[in-house]
Amino acid sequence: EAGVTQFPSHSVIEKGQTVTLRCDPISGHDNLYWYRRVMGKEIKFLLHFVKESKQDESGMPNNRFLAERTGGTYSTLKVQPAELEDSGVYFCASSPGDRVGYGYTFGSGTRLTVV
Amino acid sequence: AQSVTQLGSHVSVSEGALVLLRCNYSSSVPPYLFWYVQYPNQGLQLLLKYTSAATLVKGINGFEAEFKKSETSFHLTKPSAHMSDAAEYFCAVSLAGGTSYGKLTFGQGTILTVHP
């Protein structure tokens, strides 16, 4: 089966611009997660979708971040306007509905650099 | 709430030596525990996971970890290090229930260096 796909793999934008990251989960996986690693820090949870609904968005840093999951398939994470501190690697993961909590598959990540 | 502590942000071993990466966790409900590895310029790859079955878990590339509830530990070991093991390793926990159900909490990561 195809894995979790993220794109772009790298993005360099200027402060104040908008960037949209995309994640395509494994087909049929109801659960989709976004995580972020800022340089020098641990990987942190951003939010969790179950199908198209936000189950938990407690990790979203502020209202400049907007996540959507259209029709319960792919997800986008938009940062608008981007700030320097948003730089980092953004990971997406998905898991089947019957393996919540342990059936994760991660994508390769998007490295975002805000200059 | 759950948390993970990895002891040692950098570990250096010689090729052929034992690898021991330490992880301690805290959780209010039974945990699932994971070790992930990230090679340079790559994504997160699952090494192994504990999901309440056998306490000694074997993973890929010769790694294994033992869940010790009394010590709240899940240390990662490999008997003989190989140069290709050089990478960053992450311990993570998720919960089988509760309000944090489904999300992973990661440790700070340990960079493993292997010397010839």
Short mmCIF file of C-alpha atoms in Angstrom, two decimals:
data_model
loop_
_atom_site.label_atom_id
_atom_site.label_comp_id
_atom_site.label_asym_id
_atom_site.label_seq_id
_atom_site.Cartn_x
_atom_site.Cartn_y
_atom_site.Cartn_z
CA GLU A 1 0.00 0.00 0.00
CA ALA A 2 1.10 3.56 -0.59
CA GLY A 3 2.43 5.35 2.46
CA VAL A 4 1.65 8.76 3.88
CA THR A 5 2.62 11.42 1.38
CA GLN A 6 3.51 14.96 2.26
CA PHE A 7 4.32 17.84 -0.02
CA PRO A 8 6.15 19.94 -0.57
CA SER A 9 9.17 18.29 1.01
CA HIS A 10 10.78 21.70 1.47
CA SER A 11 9.41 25.21 1.45
CA VAL A 12 11.22 28.49 1.93
CA ILE A 13 9.01 31.55 2.32
CA GLU A 14 9.36 35.09 3.56
CA LYS A 15 7.90 36.27 6.81
CA GLY A 16 4.33 37.40 6.28
CA GLN A 17 3.65 35.09 3.37
CA THR A 18 1.23 32.19 3.33
CA VAL A 19 2.16 28.55 3.00
CA THR A 20 -0.02 25.49 2.63
CA LEU A 21 1.24 22.04 3.48
CA ARG A 22 -0.55 18.96 2.27
CA CYS A 23 -0.80 15.44 3.64
CA ASP A 24 -2.28 12.44 1.87
CA PRO A 25 -2.87 9.66 4.40
CA ILE A 26 -2.97 5.98 3.67
CA SER A 27 -6.25 5.22 1.92
CA GLY A 28 -8.93 4.19 4.39
CA HIS A 29 -7.19 5.61 7.45
CA ASP A 30 -9.77 7.59 9.39
CA ASN A 31 -7.25 9.16 11.75
CA LEU A 32 -4.86 11.87 10.59
CA TYR A 33 -2.40 13.73 12.81
CA TRP A 34 -0.14 16.72 12.37
CA TYR A 35 3.05 17.16 14.37
CA ARG A 36 5.80 19.74 14.29
CA ARG A 37 9.41 19.84 15.30
CA VAL A 38 10.95 23.22 15.79
CA MET A 39 14.75 23.14 15.71
CA GLY A 40 16.23 21.97 18.97
CA LYS A 41 12.89 21.02 20.44
CA GLU A 42 10.90 17.84 20.69
CA ILE A 43 8.29 16.75 18.18
CA LYS A 44 4.98 18.19 19.30
CA PHE A 45 1.40 17.27 18.53
CA LEU A 46 -0.65 19.85 16.65
CA LEU A 47 -3.99 18.22 15.94
CA HIS A 48 -5.94 15.04 15.24
CA PHE A 49 -8.65 14.50 12.67
CA VAL A 50 -11.11 11.64 12.71
CA LYS A 51 -12.39 11.56 9.17
CA GLU A 52 -13.22 15.20 8.43
CA SER A 53 -13.76 16.25 12.05
CA LYS A 54 -11.20 17.77 14.38
CA GLN A 55 -10.96 15.42 17.33
CA ASP A 56 -8.27 17.33 19.19
CA GLU A 57 -6.64 20.59 18.16
CA SER A 58 -5.11 21.40 21.51
CA GLY A 59 -1.61 21.63 20.06
CA MET A 60 -2.28 24.30 17.45
CA PRO A 61 -0.01 27.21 18.37
CA ASN A 62 -2.29 30.11 17.43
CA ASN A 63 -4.93 31.26 14.98
CA ARG A 64 -2.40 31.73 12.18
CA PHE A 65 -2.61 27.98 11.70
CA LEU A 66 -5.61 26.47 9.95
CA ALA A 67 -6.02 22.77 9.28
CA GLU A 68 -8.65 21.18 7.12
CA ARG A 69 -9.44 17.70 5.97
CA THR A 70 -11.64 17.70 2.92
CA GLY A 71 -14.10 14.82 2.79
CA GLY A 72 -12.04 12.85 5.24
CA THR A 73 -9.27 12.28 2.72
CA TYR A 74 -6.23 14.54 2.37
CA SER A 75 -5.48 17.33 4.82
CA THR A 76 -3.96 20.77 4.46
CA LEU A 77 -2.24 22.90 7.05
CA LYS A 78 -2.13 26.58 6.20
CA VAL A 79 0.07 29.08 7.96
CA GLN A 80 -1.01 32.68 7.38
CA PRO A 81 0.89 34.91 7.87
CA ALA A 82 4.05 32.93 8.52
CA GLU A 83 6.44 34.07 11.26
CA LEU A 84 10.08 33.17 11.80
CA GLU A 85 9.23 30.89 14.72
CA ASP A 86 7.07 28.73 12.44
CA SER A 87 10.20 27.28 10.87
CA GLY A 88 10.57 23.58 11.48
CA VAL A 89 9.63 20.18 10.17
CA TYR A 90 5.95 19.37 9.92
CA PHE A 91 5.04 15.71 10.07
CA CYS A 92 1.79 14.04 9.18
CA ALA A 93 0.73 10.60 10.35
CA SER A 94 -2.31 8.43 9.82
CA SER A 95 -3.80 5.36 11.48
CA PRO A 96 -6.78 3.08 10.89
CA GLY A 97 -9.91 3.52 12.95
CA ASP A 98 -9.40 0.26 14.80
CA ARG A 99 -5.81 1.06 15.76
CA VAL A 100 -6.10 4.46 17.31
CA GLY A 101 -3.16 4.99 19.60
CA TYR A 102 -0.74 2.55 18.02
CA GLY A 103 -1.18 2.09 14.29
CA TYR A 104 0.61 5.20 13.10
CA THR A 105 2.42 5.63 9.80
CA PHE A 106 4.37 8.83 9.35
CA GLY A 107 5.10 10.81 6.23
CA SER A 108 8.57 12.10 5.41
CA GLY A 109 7.75 15.58 6.62
CA THR A 110 7.80 19.09 5.16
CA ARG A 111 10.72 21.26 6.13
CA LEU A 112 9.46 24.84 6.37
CA THR A 113 11.91 27.70 6.54
CA VAL A 114 10.60 31.21 7.12
CA VAL A 115 13.14 33.94 6.35
CA ALA B 1 -1.42 13.59 30.85
CA GLN B 2 1.62 11.69 29.62
CA SER B 3 5.27 12.62 29.28
CA VAL B 4 8.49 11.08 28.03
CA THR B 5 12.06 11.67 29.11
CA GLN B 6 15.01 10.48 27.10
CA LEU B 7 18.20 10.48 29.13
CA GLY B 8 21.06 11.83 27.08
CA SER B 9 20.60 14.03 24.03
CA HIS B 10 23.78 12.54 22.51
CA VAL B 11 25.13 9.01 22.83
CA SER B 12 28.37 7.90 21.24
CA VAL B 13 29.46 4.26 20.86
CA SER B 14 32.08 2.34 18.97
CA GLU B 15 31.15 0.05 16.15
CA GLY B 16 30.36 -3.37 17.60
CA ALA B 17 29.58 -2.02 21.06
CA LEU B 18 26.29 -2.24 22.91
CA VAL B 19 23.75 0.48 22.17
CA LEU B 20 21.56 1.58 25.10
CA LEU B 21 19.18 4.51 24.70
CA ARG B 22 17.15 5.32 27.78
CA CYS B 23 13.51 6.30 27.93
CA ASN B 24 11.26 6.86 30.92
CA TYR B 25 7.61 7.72 30.69
CA SER B 26 4.71 8.77 32.83
CA SER B 27 1.07 8.16 32.10
CA SER B 28 -2.15 7.95 34.02
CA VAL B 29 -3.53 5.04 32.01
CA PRO B 30 -1.91 2.03 30.30
CA PRO B 31 0.45 3.32 27.64
CA TYR B 32 1.47 2.31 24.20
CA LEU B 33 5.20 2.93 23.75
CA PHE B 34 7.25 3.45 20.63
CA TRP B 35 10.74 3.99 19.36
CA TYR B 36 11.18 5.86 16.11
CA VAL B 37 14.35 6.56 14.17
CA GLN B 38 15.10 9.43 11.85
CA TYR B 39 18.02 9.09 9.50
CA PRO B 40 19.47 12.27 8.00
CA ASN B 41 17.08 13.93 5.56
CA GLN B 42 14.44 11.26 6.04
CA GLY B 43 11.13 10.93 7.86
CA LEU B 44 10.25 9.03 11.02
CA GLN B 45 10.55 5.28 10.79
CA LEU B 46 9.03 2.96 13.36
CA LEU B 47 11.62 0.73 15.04
CA LEU B 48 9.32 -1.08 17.43
CA LYS B 49 6.25 -0.66 19.60
CA TYR B 50 4.77 -1.99 22.82
CA THR B 51 1.00 -2.43 22.81
CA SER B 52 0.44 -4.39 26.04
CA ALA B 53 1.41 -7.80 24.75
CA ALA B 54 4.93 -9.18 25.38
CA THR B 55 7.06 -6.88 27.50
CA LEU B 56 10.19 -7.61 25.45
CA VAL B 57 9.65 -6.19 22.02
CA LYS B 58 11.83 -6.92 19.03
CA GLY B 59 12.06 -4.45 16.22
CA ILE B 60 13.82 -3.90 12.96
CA ASN B 61 17.58 -3.76 12.41
CA GLY B 62 18.34 -5.83 15.52
CA PHE B 63 16.88 -3.41 18.03
CA GLU B 64 14.77 -4.42 20.99
CA ALA B 65 13.19 -2.75 23.99
CA GLU B 66 11.77 -3.96 27.28
CA PHE B 67 8.72 -2.48 28.93
CA LYS B 68 9.25 -2.29 32.70
CA LYS B 69 6.16 -1.01 34.41
CA SER B 70 7.75 -0.87 37.87
CA GLU B 71 10.49 1.38 36.54
CA THR B 72 8.27 3.22 34.01
CA SER B 73 10.99 2.58 31.46
CA PHE B 74 11.23 1.48 27.86
CA HIS B 75 14.95 1.45 27.07
CA LEU B 76 16.16 0.63 23.56
CA THR B 77 19.08 -1.73 23.07
CA LYS B 78 21.10 -3.31 20.32
CA PRO B 79 23.90 -5.76 21.12
CA SER B 80 26.32 -4.59 18.44
CA ALA B 81 26.28 -1.14 16.87
CA HIS B 82 26.76 -0.68 13.16
CA MET B 83 27.84 2.48 11.40
CA SER B 84 24.45 2.59 9.69
CA ASP B 85 22.74 2.98 13.09
CA ALA B 86 23.89 6.58 13.33
CA ALA B 87 20.68 8.59 13.47
CA GLU B 88 18.34 10.36 15.86
CA TYR B 89 16.08 8.19 17.98
CA PHE B 90 12.79 9.18 19.53
CA CYS B 91 10.83 7.51 22.28
CA ALA B 92 7.10 8.23 22.29
CA VAL B 93 4.00 7.35 24.27
CA SER B 94 0.32 7.33 23.48
CA LEU B 95 -2.56 6.36 25.67
CA ALA B 96 -5.08 3.59 25.30
CA GLY B 97 -7.80 5.88 26.65
CA GLY B 98 -8.50 9.14 28.41
CA THR B 99 -8.69 12.66 27.09
CA SER B 100 -5.39 12.42 25.24
CA TYR B 101 -6.46 9.30 23.40
CA GLY B 102 -4.72 8.88 20.09
CA LYS B 103 -1.96 11.44 20.17
CA LEU B 104 1.74 10.75 20.56
CA THR B 105 3.94 12.52 23.05
CA PHE B 106 7.62 12.42 22.10
CA GLY B 107 10.81 12.60 24.04
CA GLN B 108 13.47 15.12 23.16
CA GLY B 109 15.37 12.73 20.91
CA THR B 110 18.80 11.12 21.25
CA ILE B 111 21.41 11.47 18.56
CA LEU B 112 23.41 8.27 18.24
CA THR B 113 26.93 8.52 16.86
CA VAL B 114 28.84 5.37 15.93
CA HIS B 115 32.63 5.53 15.73
CA PRO B 116 34.71 3.11 13.64
#
